[in-house]
Coordinates of C-alpha atoms and ligand atoms in Angstrom, one line a residue:
M299 CA -4.5 26.8 -19.5
K300 CA -2.3 25.0 -16.7
V301 CA -0.8 22.0 -15.1
I302 CA -0.9 21.7 -11.2
K303 CA 1.0 18.6 -10.4
A304 CA 1.0 17.6 -7.1
K305 CA 4.6 18.0 -4.7
T306 CA 3.4 14.0 -3.7
A307 CA 2.4 12.4 -6.2
G308 CA 4.6 9.2 -6.5
F309 CA 6.7 6.7 -4.7
C310 CA 6.1 7.2 -1.2
F311 CA 9.5 6.2 0.7
G312 CA 8.5 2.7 1.3
V313 CA 8.3 2.0 -2.4
K314 CA 11.1 3.9 -3.0
R315 CA 13.6 2.2 -0.7
A316 CA 12.0 -1.3 -1.8
V317 CA 12.2 -0.8 -5.8
E318 CA 16.0 0.7 -5.0
T319 CA 16.7 -3.0 -3.2
V320 CA 16.0 -4.7 -5.9
Y321 CA 17.8 -2.5 -8.4
E322 CA 20.9 -3.1 -6.0
Q323 CA 20.8 -6.8 -5.7
V324 CA 20.5 -7.4 -9.5
E325 CA 23.6 -5.1 -9.6
N326 CA 25.7 -7.3 -6.5
C327 CA 24.5 -10.7 -7.0
G328 CA 26.9 -11.8 -9.9
N329 CA 24.4 -14.9 -10.9
E330 CA 22.7 -15.8 -7.8
Q331 CA 18.9 -15.9 -8.8
I332 CA 17.1 -12.6 -7.3
Y333 CA 13.0 -13.7 -5.9
T334 CA 10.6 -11.1 -5.4
Y335 CA 7.8 -12.6 -3.1
G336 CA 4.8 -11.5 -4.8
P337 CA 5.3 -7.8 -7.2
I338 CA 7.6 -5.4 -6.0
I339 CA 5.3 -2.7 -6.4
H340 CA 1.5 -2.4 -8.4
N341 CA 3.0 -1.5 -11.4
E342 CA 3.1 -3.5 -14.1
E343 CA 5.6 -1.3 -15.9
V344 CA 8.1 -1.6 -13.3
I345 CA 7.8 -5.1 -12.5
K346 CA 8.3 -6.1 -16.3
D347 CA 11.4 -4.2 -16.3
M348 CA 13.0 -6.2 -13.2
E349 CA 12.0 -9.1 -15.1
A350 CA 14.1 -8.4 -18.3
K351 CA 16.8 -8.5 -15.3
G352 CA 16.3 -11.5 -14.8
V353 CA 14.1 -11.1 -11.2
R354 CA 11.4 -13.4 -10.5
V355 CA 8.5 -13.1 -9.4
L356 CA 7.2 -15.6 -6.4
R357 CA 3.2 -15.5 -7.0
S358 CA 2.2 -17.9 -4.1
E359 CA 3.6 -20.0 -0.9
E360 CA 3.6 -22.9 -3.3
D361 CA 6.3 -21.6 -5.2
L362 CA 8.3 -20.0 -2.0
D363 CA 7.9 -24.3 -0.6
A364 CA 9.4 -24.9 -3.9
L365 CA 12.7 -23.0 -3.6
S366 CA 16.4 -24.7 -2.5
G367 CA 18.7 -21.1 -3.0
G368 CA 19.0 -18.5 -4.4
T369 CA 17.4 -14.4 -2.6
V370 CA 14.1 -13.9 -1.8
I371 CA 13.3 -10.1 -1.5
I372 CA 10.4 -9.3 1.1
R373 CA 8.9 -6.0 -0.8
S374 CA 7.3 -3.5 1.7
H375 CA 3.8 -4.8 2.3
G376 CA 6.2 -7.0 4.1
V377 CA 4.9 -10.7 5.5
E378 CA 3.8 -13.3 8.3
K379 CA 5.9 -14.6 10.3
R380 CA 5.9 -17.5 9.4
I381 CA 7.1 -16.8 6.2
Y382 CA 10.5 -15.6 7.8
D383 CA 10.5 -18.9 9.8
S384 CA 10.4 -21.1 6.5
L385 CA 12.6 -19.5 4.5
N386 CA 15.0 -18.9 7.1
E387 CA 15.0 -23.5 7.1
K388 CA 15.8 -23.2 3.6
N389 CA 19.1 -22.1 2.3
V390 CA 17.7 -18.8 0.6
R391 CA 18.6 -15.6 1.7
I392 CA 16.5 -13.1 2.7
V393 CA 16.6 -9.1 1.8
D394 CA 14.2 -7.5 3.6
A395 CA 12.3 -4.4 2.3
T396 CA 9.4 -4.1 4.0
C397 CA 9.1 -0.5 4.6
P398 CA 10.0 0.5 8.6
F399 CA 6.4 1.8 9.1
V400 CA 5.1 -1.1 7.9
K401 CA 7.8 -3.0 10.8
K402 CA 6.8 -0.9 13.7
I403 CA 3.3 -2.5 13.0
H404 CA 4.6 -6.1 12.9
N405 CA 6.6 -5.4 16.1
I406 CA 2.8 -3.6 18.0
V407 CA 1.2 -6.6 16.9
R408 CA 4.0 -8.8 18.4
E409 CA 3.8 -7.3 21.4
Q410 CA 0.4 -6.4 22.1
S411 CA -0.8 -10.0 21.2
A412 CA 2.3 -11.5 23.6
Q413 CA 0.9 -9.0 26.6
G414 CA -2.5 -10.9 25.7
R415 CA -4.8 -7.8 23.6
Y416 CA -7.0 -8.6 21.6
I417 CA -5.4 -6.9 18.1
V418 CA -7.8 -5.7 15.5
I419 CA -6.3 -3.8 11.8
I420 CA -8.5 -1.8 10.6
G421 CA -8.0 -2.6 6.6
N422 CA -8.9 -5.0 3.5
P423 CA -8.1 -8.8 5.0
E424 CA -7.8 -9.3 1.5
H425 CA -4.9 -7.3 1.2
P426 CA -1.6 -8.4 1.7
E427 CA 0.2 -6.1 3.7
V428 CA -3.0 -6.8 6.2
M429 CA -2.4 -10.7 5.5
G430 CA 0.8 -9.7 6.6
I431 CA 0.2 -7.9 10.3
R432 CA -2.5 -10.1 10.7
G433 CA 0.7 -13.3 10.7
W434 CA 2.6 -11.6 13.7
A435 CA -0.9 -12.0 15.9
G436 CA -1.7 -14.8 17.9
D437 CA -4.8 -16.0 17.6
K438 CA -7.0 -13.0 18.9
V439 CA -7.1 -10.7 15.9
S440 CA -9.5 -9.8 13.9
V441 CA -9.5 -7.7 10.5
I442 CA -12.5 -4.9 10.0
Q443 CA -13.3 -3.0 6.9
N444 CA -16.7 -1.5 7.5
A445 CA -19.6 -0.3 9.8
S446 CA -21.2 -3.6 9.7
D447 CA -17.8 -5.6 11.1
A448 CA -17.4 -3.2 13.9
E449 CA -20.3 -3.1 14.9
N450 CA -20.9 -7.3 14.3
F451 CA -17.5 -7.1 16.6
S452 CA -18.1 -8.2 19.8
P453 CA -15.0 -10.8 21.4
D454 CA -15.8 -11.9 25.4
K455 CA -16.6 -8.6 27.9
N456 CA -12.8 -8.5 29.5
E457 CA -10.8 -8.6 26.5
K458 CA -8.5 -5.9 26.0
I459 CA -8.5 -4.6 22.5
C460 CA -5.3 -2.9 20.1
I461 CA -6.8 -1.3 17.5
V462 CA -4.3 -0.4 14.4
S463 CA -4.9 0.1 11.3
Q464 CA -3.9 -0.6 7.7
T465 CA -1.2 2.2 6.7
T466 CA -3.0 3.4 3.3
F467 CA -6.7 3.2 5.1
N468 CA -8.5 6.3 4.8
Y469 CA -8.6 8.4 8.5
N470 CA -11.5 8.9 8.5
K471 CA -13.2 5.9 8.7
F472 CA -10.7 4.5 10.7
K473 CA -11.5 6.9 12.8
D474 CA -15.0 6.6 12.3
L475 CA -14.7 2.6 12.8
V476 CA -12.9 3.1 16.1
E477 CA -15.7 5.1 17.7
I478 CA -17.7 2.1 16.6
I479 CA -16.1 -0.1 18.7
S480 CA -15.2 2.4 21.3
E481 CA -18.1 2.5 22.4
K482 CA -18.5 -1.0 23.1
S483 CA -17.1 0.1 26.4
Y484 CA -13.9 -2.4 26.5
D485 CA -10.7 -1.5 27.7
V486 CA -9.5 -0.2 24.1
S487 CA -6.0 1.4 23.2
V488 CA -5.7 2.9 19.6
L489 CA -2.5 3.4 16.8
N490 CA -3.2 5.1 14.6
T491 CA -0.8 3.8 12.0
I492 CA -1.9 5.3 8.8
C493 CA 1.5 6.2 7.1
N494 CA 1.4 10.1 6.4
A495 CA 3.0 9.6 3.0
T496 CA -1.2 8.5 2.2
K497 CA -2.3 11.1 4.4
E498 CA -0.6 13.9 3.2
R499 CA -1.1 11.8 -0.9
Q500 CA -4.6 12.7 -0.1
T501 CA -4.5 15.8 1.0
E502 CA -2.9 17.5 -1.0
A503 CA -4.9 15.6 -4.0
E504 CA -8.3 17.0 -3.1
S505 CA -7.1 20.7 -2.2
I506 CA -5.5 20.5 -6.0
A507 CA -9.2 18.7 -7.5
E508 CA -11.0 21.3 -5.8
T509 CA -9.3 24.6 -8.0
V510 CA -9.2 22.5 -11.4
D511 CA -11.2 21.9 -14.0
A512 CA -10.1 18.7 -14.9
M513 CA -7.8 16.1 -12.8
I514 CA -5.6 13.0 -13.2
V515 CA -4.9 10.2 -11.2
I516 CA -2.2 7.8 -12.3
G517 CA -1.5 4.5 -10.8
D518 CA -1.9 1.2 -11.6
K519 CA -5.4 -0.3 -11.7
H520 CA -4.5 -3.1 -8.4
S521 CA -3.4 -0.4 -6.6
S522 CA -5.4 0.2 -3.3
N523 CA -4.3 3.4 -2.4
T524 CA -4.4 4.3 -6.5
Q525 CA -7.6 3.8 -6.5
K526 CA -8.7 5.5 -2.5
L527 CA -6.7 8.6 -4.4
F528 CA -9.3 8.4 -7.0
E529 CA -12.1 7.8 -5.4
I530 CA -11.0 11.0 -3.1
C531 CA -10.9 13.1 -6.0
R532 CA -13.1 12.3 -8.0
K533 CA -15.1 13.8 -4.8
A534 CA -13.8 17.0 -5.6
C535 CA -13.8 17.3 -9.1
N536 CA -16.6 15.0 -11.4
N537 CA -14.1 15.7 -14.2
T538 CA -11.0 13.2 -13.2
Y539 CA -9.4 10.1 -15.3
Y540 CA -8.2 7.3 -13.5
I541 CA -5.2 5.7 -16.2
Q542 CA -2.4 3.8 -16.2
T543 CA -0.1 5.5 -18.2
L544 CA -0.3 8.6 -20.9
G545 CA -1.8 5.8 -23.5
D546 CA -4.6 5.5 -21.3
L547 CA -5.5 8.9 -21.8
D548 CA -8.0 10.5 -24.4
L549 CA -6.4 14.7 -24.5
N550 CA -9.7 15.0 -26.5
Q551 CA -12.4 13.9 -23.4
L552 CA -10.2 16.7 -21.6
G553 CA -12.2 19.2 -23.5
S554 CA -11.5 23.2 -23.1
V555 CA -10.7 22.8 -19.2
E556 CA -7.8 25.7 -18.8
T557 CA -6.6 23.9 -15.0
V558 CA -5.5 20.2 -14.6
G559 CA -4.3 18.7 -11.5
I560 CA -2.3 15.4 -12.1
T561 CA -1.0 13.5 -9.0
A562 CA -0.1 9.2 -9.0
G563 CA -0.1 6.6 -6.3
A564 CA 2.6 5.4 -4.8
S565 CA 3.6 2.6 -7.0
T566 CA 3.6 5.5 -9.8
P567 CA 7.4 6.2 -11.0
N568 CA 8.3 9.5 -12.1
N569 CA 9.3 8.9 -15.8
I570 CA 5.4 7.5 -16.3
I571 CA 3.9 10.8 -13.8
E572 CA 6.5 13.2 -16.1
E573 CA 5.5 11.6 -19.6
V574 CA 1.7 12.5 -19.1
Q575 CA 2.1 16.3 -17.3
N576 CA 4.7 17.1 -20.3
N577 CA 2.0 15.7 -23.3
V578 CA -1.0 17.5 -20.8
G579 CA 1.2 20.4 -20.5
I580 CA 2.0 20.3 -24.7
I581 CA -2.1 19.7 -25.0
F582 CA -3.3 22.7 -23.0
Ligands
F3S666 FE1 6.0 2.8 4.1 FE2 4.3 4.7 4.1 FE3 5.0 3.9 1.9 S1 3.8 3.0 5.2 S2 5.1 1.7 2.0 S3 6.2 5.1 3.1 S4 3.0 4.1 2.0

């Protein structure tokens, strides 16, 4: 009859900072229209709350181009350099909530590109964070997300390579892909830019999942870090559930388990985690 909640469940430092930035701007900007470029986090509940307070989400670059004023908040994922350039050309105030750990990757990529290195980003090419990182590199840049990409990677033999990672990428997969590239005898410099918050959350989730009868992973269905967390937990515990809110959880389905673990992705607010914890606690 035990509920074990991961200490690392929920908002990481960067997401917490970005969410707080939006609410601060709402409080302090008077009548000025506040926009976020893309949803500030992958969580429908939080976005709905912000929209109710007047914040508008810009969904595309066309939306950005159409602006002629207001404040645009850059979310923790960060954006390409050209987005700052385009906003600076307009009468738009930028509030930058890019996570400092992502900003660090932008700086590495910009500097290493300027030194002539070929940039390799290990990550999902469709993810906004990766698209943003890519936008700080010069022309010589590739995104590698699986073994076949790494095997097919074959720039000129004289190229010096700089490898960075999407902050939420799985560490073991990163190591494997770096190994494939390193065997190709390039001059390779590797910067492990995976965020510790992700690693710690994954490690804690895995060790809890190994010891419980059922595991609950809470997070938005579009959140890539929650999806990864779910994969890790399911490997360690067959009886793992992926839910967005308490409403998705069929408490009967859990059956007669004795211990249940709870973790949550980086974009899951505390109130949602607590609600699940309290209700599961009652049932058990
Ligand atoms: Fe930043 Fe790490 Fe979160 S990179 S946004 S603190 S997962």
